[in-house]
PDB file of C-alpha atoms in Angstrom:
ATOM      1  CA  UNK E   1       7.768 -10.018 -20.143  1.00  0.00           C
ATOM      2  CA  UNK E   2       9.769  -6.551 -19.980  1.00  0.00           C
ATOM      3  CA  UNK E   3      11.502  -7.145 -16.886  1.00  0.00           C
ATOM      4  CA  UNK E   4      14.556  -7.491 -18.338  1.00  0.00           C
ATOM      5  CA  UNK E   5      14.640  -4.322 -19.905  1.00  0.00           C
ATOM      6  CA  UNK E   6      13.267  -2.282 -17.363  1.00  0.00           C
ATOM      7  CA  UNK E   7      15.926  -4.146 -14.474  1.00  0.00           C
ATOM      8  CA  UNK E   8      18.568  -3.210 -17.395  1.00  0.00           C
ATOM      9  CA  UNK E   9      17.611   0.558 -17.420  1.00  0.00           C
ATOM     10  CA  UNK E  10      17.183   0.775 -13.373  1.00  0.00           C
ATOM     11  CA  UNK E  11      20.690  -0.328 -13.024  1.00  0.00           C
ATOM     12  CA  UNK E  12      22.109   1.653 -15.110  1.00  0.00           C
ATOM     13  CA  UNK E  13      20.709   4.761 -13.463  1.00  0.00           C
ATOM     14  CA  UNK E  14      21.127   4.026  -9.720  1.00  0.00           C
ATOM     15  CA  UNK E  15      24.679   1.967 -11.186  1.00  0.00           C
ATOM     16  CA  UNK E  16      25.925   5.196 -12.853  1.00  0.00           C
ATOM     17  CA  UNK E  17      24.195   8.434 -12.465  1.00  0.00           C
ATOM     18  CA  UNK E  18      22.366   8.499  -9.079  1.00  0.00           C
ATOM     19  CA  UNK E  19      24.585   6.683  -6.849  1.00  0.00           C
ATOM     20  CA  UNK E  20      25.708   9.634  -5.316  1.00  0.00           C
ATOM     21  CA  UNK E  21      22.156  11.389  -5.223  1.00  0.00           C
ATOM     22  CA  UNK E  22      20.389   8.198  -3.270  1.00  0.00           C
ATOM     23  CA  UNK E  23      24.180   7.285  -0.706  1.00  0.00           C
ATOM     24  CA  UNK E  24      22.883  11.478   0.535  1.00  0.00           C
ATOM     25  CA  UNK E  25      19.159  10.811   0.323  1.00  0.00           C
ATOM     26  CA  UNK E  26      19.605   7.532   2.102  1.00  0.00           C
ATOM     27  CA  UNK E  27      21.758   9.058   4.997  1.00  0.00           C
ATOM     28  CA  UNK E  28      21.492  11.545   7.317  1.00  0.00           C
ATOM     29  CA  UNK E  29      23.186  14.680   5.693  1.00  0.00           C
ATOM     30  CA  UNK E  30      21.418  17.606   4.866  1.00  0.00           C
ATOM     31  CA  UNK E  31      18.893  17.619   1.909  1.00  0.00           C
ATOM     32  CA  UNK E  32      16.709  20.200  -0.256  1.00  0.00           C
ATOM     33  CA  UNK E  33      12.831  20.558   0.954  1.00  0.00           C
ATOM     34  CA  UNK E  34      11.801  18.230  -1.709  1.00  0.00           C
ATOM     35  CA  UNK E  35      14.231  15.807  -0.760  1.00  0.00           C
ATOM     36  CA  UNK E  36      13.505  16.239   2.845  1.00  0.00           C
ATOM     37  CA  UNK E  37       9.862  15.124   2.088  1.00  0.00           C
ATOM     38  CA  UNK E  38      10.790  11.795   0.440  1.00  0.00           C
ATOM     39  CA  UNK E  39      13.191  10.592   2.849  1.00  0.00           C
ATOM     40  CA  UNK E  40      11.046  11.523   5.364  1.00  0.00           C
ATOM     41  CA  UNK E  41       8.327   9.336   3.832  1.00  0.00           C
ATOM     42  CA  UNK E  42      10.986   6.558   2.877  1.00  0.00           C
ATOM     43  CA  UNK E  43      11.415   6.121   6.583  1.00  0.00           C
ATOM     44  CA  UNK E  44       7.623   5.974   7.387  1.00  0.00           C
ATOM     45  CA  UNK E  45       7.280   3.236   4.584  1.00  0.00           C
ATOM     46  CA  UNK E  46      10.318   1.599   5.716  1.00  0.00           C
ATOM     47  CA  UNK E  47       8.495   0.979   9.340  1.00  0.00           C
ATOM     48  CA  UNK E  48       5.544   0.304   7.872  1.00  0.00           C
ATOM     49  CA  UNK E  49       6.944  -2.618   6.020  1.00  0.00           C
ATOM     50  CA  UNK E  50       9.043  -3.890   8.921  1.00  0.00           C
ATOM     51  CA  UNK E  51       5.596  -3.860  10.917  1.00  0.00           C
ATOM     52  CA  UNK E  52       4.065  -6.356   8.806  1.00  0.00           C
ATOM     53  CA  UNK E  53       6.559  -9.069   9.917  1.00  0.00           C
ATOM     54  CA  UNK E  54       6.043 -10.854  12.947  1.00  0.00           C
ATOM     55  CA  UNK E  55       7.748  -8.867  15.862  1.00  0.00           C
ATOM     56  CA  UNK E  56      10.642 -11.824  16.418  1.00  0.00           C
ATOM     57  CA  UNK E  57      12.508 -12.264  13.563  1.00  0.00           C
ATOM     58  CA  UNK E  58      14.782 -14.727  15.100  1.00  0.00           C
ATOM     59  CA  UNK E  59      15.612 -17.618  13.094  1.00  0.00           C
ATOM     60  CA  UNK E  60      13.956 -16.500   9.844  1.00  0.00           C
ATOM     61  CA  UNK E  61      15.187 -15.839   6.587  1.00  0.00           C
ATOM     62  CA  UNK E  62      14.481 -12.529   4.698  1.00  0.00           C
ATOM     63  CA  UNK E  63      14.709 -11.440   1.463  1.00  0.00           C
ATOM     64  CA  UNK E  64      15.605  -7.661   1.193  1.00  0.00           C
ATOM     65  CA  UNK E  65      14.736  -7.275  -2.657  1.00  0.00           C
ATOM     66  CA  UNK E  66      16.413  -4.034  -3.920  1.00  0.00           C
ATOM     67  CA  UNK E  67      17.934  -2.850  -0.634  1.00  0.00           C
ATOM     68  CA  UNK E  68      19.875  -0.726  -2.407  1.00  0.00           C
ATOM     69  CA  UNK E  69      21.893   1.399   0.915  1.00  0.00           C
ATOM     70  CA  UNK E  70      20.576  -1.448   3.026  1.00  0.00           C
ATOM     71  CA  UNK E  71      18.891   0.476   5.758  1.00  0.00           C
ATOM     72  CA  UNK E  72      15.983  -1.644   5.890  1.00  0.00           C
ATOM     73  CA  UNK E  73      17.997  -4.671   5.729  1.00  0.00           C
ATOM     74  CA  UNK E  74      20.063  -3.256   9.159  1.00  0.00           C
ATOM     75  CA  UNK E  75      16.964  -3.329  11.017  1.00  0.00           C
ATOM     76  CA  UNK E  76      15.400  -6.279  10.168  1.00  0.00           C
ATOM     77  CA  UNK E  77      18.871  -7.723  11.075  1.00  0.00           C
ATOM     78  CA  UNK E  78      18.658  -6.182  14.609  1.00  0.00           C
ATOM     79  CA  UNK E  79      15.617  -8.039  14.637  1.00  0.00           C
ATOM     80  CA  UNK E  80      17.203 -11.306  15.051  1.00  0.00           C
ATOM     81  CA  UNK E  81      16.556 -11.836  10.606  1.00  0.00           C
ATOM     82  CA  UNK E  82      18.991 -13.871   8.333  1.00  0.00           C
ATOM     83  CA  UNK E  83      18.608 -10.878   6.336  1.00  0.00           C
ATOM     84  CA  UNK E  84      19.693 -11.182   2.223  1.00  0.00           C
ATOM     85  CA  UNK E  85      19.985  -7.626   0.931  1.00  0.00           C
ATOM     86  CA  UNK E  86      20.168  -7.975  -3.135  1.00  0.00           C
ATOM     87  CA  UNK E  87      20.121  -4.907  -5.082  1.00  0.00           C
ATOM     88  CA  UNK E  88      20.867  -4.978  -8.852  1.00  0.00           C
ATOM     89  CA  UNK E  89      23.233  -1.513  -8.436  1.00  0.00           C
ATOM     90  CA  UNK E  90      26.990  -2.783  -7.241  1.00  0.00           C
ATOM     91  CA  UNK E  91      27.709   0.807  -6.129  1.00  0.00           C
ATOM     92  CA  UNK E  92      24.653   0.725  -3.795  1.00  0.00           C
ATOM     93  CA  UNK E  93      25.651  -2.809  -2.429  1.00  0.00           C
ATOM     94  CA  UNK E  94      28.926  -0.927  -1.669  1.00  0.00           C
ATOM     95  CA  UNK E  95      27.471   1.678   0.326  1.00  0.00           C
ATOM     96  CA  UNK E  96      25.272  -0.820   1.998  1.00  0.00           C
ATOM     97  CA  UNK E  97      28.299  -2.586   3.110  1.00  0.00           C
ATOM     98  CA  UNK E  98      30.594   0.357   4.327  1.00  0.00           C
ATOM     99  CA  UNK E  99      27.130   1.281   6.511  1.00  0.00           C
ATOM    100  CA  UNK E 100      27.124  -1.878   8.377  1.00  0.00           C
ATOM    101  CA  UNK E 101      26.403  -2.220  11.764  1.00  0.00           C
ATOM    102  CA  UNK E 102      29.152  -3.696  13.422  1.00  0.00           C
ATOM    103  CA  UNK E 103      26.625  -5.960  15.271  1.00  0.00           C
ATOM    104  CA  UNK E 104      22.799  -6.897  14.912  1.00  0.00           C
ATOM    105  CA  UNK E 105      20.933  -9.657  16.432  1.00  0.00           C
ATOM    106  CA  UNK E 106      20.756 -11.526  13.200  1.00  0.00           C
ATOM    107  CA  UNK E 107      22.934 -11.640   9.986  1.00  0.00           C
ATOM    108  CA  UNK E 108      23.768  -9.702   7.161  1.00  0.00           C
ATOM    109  CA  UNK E 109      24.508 -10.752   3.822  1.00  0.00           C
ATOM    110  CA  UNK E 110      24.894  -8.432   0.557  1.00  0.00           C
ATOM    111  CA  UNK E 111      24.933  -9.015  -2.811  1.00  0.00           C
ATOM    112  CA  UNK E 112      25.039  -7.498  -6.271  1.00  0.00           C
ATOM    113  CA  UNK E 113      22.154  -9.333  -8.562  1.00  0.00           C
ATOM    114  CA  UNK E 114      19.001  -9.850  -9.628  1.00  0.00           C
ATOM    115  CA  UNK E 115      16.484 -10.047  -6.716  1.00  0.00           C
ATOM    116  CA  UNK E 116      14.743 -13.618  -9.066  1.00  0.00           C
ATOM    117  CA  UNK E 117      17.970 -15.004  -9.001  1.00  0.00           C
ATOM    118  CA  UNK E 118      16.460 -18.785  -7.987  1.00  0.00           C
ATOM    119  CA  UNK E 119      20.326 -19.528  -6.169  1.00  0.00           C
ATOM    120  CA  UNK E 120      18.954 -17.171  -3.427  1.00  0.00           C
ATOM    121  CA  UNK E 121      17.116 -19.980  -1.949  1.00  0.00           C
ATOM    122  CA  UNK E 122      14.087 -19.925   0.107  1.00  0.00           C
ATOM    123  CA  UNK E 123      12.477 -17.390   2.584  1.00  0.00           C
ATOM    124  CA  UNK E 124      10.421 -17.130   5.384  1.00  0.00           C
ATOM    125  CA  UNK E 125       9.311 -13.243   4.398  1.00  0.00           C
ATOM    126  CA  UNK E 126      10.360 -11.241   1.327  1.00  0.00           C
ATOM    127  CA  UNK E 127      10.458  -6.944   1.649  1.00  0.00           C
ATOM    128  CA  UNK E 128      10.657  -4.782  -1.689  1.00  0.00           C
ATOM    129  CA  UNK E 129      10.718  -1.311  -0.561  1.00  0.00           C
ATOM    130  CA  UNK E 130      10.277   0.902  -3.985  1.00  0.00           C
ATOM    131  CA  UNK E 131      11.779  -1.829  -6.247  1.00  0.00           C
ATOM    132  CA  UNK E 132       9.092  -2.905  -8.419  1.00  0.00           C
ATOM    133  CA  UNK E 133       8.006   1.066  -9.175  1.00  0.00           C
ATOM    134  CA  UNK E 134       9.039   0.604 -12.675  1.00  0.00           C
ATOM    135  CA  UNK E 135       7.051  -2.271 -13.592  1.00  0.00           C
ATOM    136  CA  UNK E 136       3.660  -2.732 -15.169  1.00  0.00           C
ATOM    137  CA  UNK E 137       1.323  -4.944 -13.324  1.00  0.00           C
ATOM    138  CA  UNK E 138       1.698  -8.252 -15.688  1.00  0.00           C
ATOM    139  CA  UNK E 139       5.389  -8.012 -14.813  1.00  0.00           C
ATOM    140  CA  UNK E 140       5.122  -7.719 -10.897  1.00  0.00           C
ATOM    141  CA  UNK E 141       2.209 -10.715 -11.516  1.00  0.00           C
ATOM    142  CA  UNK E 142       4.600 -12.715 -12.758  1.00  0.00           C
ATOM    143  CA  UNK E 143       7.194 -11.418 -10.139  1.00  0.00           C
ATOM    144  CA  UNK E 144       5.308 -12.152  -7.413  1.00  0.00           C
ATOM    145  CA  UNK E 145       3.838 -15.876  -8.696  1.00  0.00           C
ATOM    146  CA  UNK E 146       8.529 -16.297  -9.516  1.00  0.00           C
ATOM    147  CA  UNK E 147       9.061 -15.795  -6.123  1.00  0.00           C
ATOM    148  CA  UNK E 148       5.398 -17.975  -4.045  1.00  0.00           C
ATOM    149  CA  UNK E 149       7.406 -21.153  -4.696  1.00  0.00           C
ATOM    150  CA  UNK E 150      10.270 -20.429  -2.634  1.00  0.00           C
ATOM    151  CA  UNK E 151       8.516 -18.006   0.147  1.00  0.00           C
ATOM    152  CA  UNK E 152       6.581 -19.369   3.037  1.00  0.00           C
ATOM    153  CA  UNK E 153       5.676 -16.336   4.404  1.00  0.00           C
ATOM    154  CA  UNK E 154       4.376 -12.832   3.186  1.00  0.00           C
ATOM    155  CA  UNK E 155       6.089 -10.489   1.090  1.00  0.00           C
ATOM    156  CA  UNK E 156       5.445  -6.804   1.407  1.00  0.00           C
ATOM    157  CA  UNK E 157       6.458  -4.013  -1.278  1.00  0.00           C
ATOM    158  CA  UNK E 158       5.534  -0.933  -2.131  1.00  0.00           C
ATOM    159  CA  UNK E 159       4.382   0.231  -5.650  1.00  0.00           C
ATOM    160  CA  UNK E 160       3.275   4.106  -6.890  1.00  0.00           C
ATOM    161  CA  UNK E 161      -0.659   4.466  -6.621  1.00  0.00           C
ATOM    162  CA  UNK E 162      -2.626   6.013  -8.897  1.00  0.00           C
ATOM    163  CA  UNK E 163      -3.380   9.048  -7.367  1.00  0.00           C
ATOM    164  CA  UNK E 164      -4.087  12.724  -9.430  1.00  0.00           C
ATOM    165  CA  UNK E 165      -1.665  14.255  -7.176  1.00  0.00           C
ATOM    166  CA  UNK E 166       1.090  11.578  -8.213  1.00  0.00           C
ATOM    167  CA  UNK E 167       0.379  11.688 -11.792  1.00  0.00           C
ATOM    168  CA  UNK E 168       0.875  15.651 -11.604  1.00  0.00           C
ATOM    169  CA  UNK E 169       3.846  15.950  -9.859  1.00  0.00           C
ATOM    170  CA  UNK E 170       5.398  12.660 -12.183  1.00  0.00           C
ATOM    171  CA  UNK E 171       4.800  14.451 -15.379  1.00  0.00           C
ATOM    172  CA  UNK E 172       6.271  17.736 -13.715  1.00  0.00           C
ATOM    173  CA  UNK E 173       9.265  15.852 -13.036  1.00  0.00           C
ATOM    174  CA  UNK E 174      10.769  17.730 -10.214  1.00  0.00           C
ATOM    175  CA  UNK E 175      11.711  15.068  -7.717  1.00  0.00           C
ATOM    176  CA  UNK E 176      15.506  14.785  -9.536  1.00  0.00           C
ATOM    177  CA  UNK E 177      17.488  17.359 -11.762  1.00  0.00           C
ATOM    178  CA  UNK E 178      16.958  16.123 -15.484  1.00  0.00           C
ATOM    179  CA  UNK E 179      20.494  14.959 -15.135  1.00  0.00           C
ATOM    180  CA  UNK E 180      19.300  11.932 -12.975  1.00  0.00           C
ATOM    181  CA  UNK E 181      16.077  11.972 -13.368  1.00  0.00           C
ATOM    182  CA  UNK E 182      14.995   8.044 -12.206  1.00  0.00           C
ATOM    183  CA  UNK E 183      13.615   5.725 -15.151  1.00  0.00           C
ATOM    184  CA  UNK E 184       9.600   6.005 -15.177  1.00  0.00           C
ATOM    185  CA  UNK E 185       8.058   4.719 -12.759  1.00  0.00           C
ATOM    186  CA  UNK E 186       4.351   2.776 -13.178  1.00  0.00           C
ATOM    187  CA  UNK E 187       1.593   4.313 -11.312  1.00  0.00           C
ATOM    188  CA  UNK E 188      -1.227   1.177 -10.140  1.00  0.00           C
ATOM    189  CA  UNK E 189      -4.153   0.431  -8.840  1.00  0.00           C
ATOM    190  CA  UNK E 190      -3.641  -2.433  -6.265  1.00  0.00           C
ATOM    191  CA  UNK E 191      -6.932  -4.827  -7.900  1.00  0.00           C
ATOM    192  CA  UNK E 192      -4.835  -4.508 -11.297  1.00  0.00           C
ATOM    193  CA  UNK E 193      -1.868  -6.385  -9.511  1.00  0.00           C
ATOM    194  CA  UNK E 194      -4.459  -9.061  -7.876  1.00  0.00           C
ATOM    195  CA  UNK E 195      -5.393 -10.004 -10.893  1.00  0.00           C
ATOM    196  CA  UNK E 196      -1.635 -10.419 -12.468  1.00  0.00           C
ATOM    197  CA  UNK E 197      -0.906 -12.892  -9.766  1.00  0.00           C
ATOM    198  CA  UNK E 198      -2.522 -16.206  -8.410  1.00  0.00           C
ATOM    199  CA  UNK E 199      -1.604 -15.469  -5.018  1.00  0.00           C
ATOM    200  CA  UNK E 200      -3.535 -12.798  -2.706  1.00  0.00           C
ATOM    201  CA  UNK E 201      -2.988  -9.224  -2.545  1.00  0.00           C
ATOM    202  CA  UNK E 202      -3.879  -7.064   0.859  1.00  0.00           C
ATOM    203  CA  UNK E 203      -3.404  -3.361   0.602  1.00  0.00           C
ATOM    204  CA  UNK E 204      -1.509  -2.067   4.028  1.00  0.00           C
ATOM    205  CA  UNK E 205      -1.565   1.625   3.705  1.00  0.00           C
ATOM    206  CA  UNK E 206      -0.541   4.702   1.830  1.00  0.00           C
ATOM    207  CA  UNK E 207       2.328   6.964   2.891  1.00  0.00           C
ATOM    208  CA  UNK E 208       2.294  10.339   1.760  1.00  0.00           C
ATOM    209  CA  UNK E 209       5.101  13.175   1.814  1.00  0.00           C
ATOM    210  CA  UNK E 210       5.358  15.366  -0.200  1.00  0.00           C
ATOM    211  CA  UNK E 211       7.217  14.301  -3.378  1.00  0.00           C
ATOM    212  CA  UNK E 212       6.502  10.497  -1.779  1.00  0.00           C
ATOM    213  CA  UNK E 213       3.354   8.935  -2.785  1.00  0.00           C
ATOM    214  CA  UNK E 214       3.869   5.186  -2.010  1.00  0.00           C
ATOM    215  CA  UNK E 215       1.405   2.110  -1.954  1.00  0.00           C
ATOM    216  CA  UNK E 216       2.655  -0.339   1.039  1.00  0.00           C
ATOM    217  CA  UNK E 217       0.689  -4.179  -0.169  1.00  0.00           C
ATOM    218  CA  UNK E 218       1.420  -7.580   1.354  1.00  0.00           C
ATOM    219  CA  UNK E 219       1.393 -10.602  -0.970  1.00  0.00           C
ATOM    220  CA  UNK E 220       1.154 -14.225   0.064  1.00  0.00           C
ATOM    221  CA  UNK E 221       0.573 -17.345  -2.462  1.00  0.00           C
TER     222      UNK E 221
END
């Protein structure tokens, strides 16, 4: 299994050279066209996740896997969620924490960490916006069948589709300057990752803007 590596590598670009890139991608300040179009479609994915989870959150206990700034995490929180934003970047849990609401419905609870980490506990629903982009499909099998013993719910997540218009605009490279360019990310096809896991994959939908090509998929064991 490569997760290792690959977490190793992702934290050490969102940990050192992106931070400030993503805390002005992930707020509202003013951003390039190209940037425009992801956050824009960041946001669209983000409420397309949140819409797969039942409507009252109260009482349940969610998993925000990779939450790096934590905006998804703030409104499942307002929700009524027992939300647990892990992220493996400390400088993103940082920013996460500085953007707290001063009140949501729910709770809020960040930490710096690997989103397997077992001492987590258990969940009622688990959400992975973008966090498993940079693995191959054995990896988020294995991921996925990690995490079905302590989730009694659905998990949805997001992973890069296999699209020609992705793969040309990956190998052009444009989304970051080479200085921060992200760590590669993995384009699939959704029946690859059914057949990594023993659980049951569902696809949701695709959101597309411009430099944002992302595949939203529920999981359940």
């Amino acid at each position: 299994m490569n997760y290792e590596a690959t977490r190793t590598r992702v934290e050490t670009y969102f940990d050192k050279t992106a931070t400030k890139t993503w805390e002005q991608l992930t707020s509202d300040a003013p951003v390039s066209g190209i940037r425009a179009t992801v956050r824009a479609g960041r946001d669209r994915m983000r409420d397309l996740l949140i819409a797969q989870l039942p409507a009252d959150l109260r009482g349940a206990r969610v998993l925000d896997a990779g939450c790096g700034t934590g905006a998804l995490a703030f409104e499942l929180a307002k929700r009524g969620a027992d939300v647990v934003g892990v992220d493996i970047s400390p400088q993103l849990i940082d920013i996460a924490n500085k953007r707290r609401p001063d009140r949501v419905a729910g709770s809020l609870a960040f930490s710096a960490g690997d989103m397997l980490d077992k001492r987590l506990g258990h969940f009622d629903h688990i959400v992975a916006m973008d966090s498993l982009i940079y693995y191959t499909a054995d990896d988020i099998g294995k991921i996925l069948d990690g995490i079905a013993p302590r989730l009694s719910g659905n998990m949805a997540f997001t992973v890069a589709p296999r699209t020609p218009l992705l793969m040309m605009m990956w190998r052009a490279g444009k989304l970051f300057p080479r200085s921060d360019r992200s760590p590669t990310m993995i384009p699939h096809q959704s029946y690859k990752i059914a057949a990594a896991t023993r659980g049951k994959i569902r696809e949701i939908e695709r959101v597309s803007s411009g430099f944002y090509i992302s595949q939203a998929l529920e999981f359940r064991a």
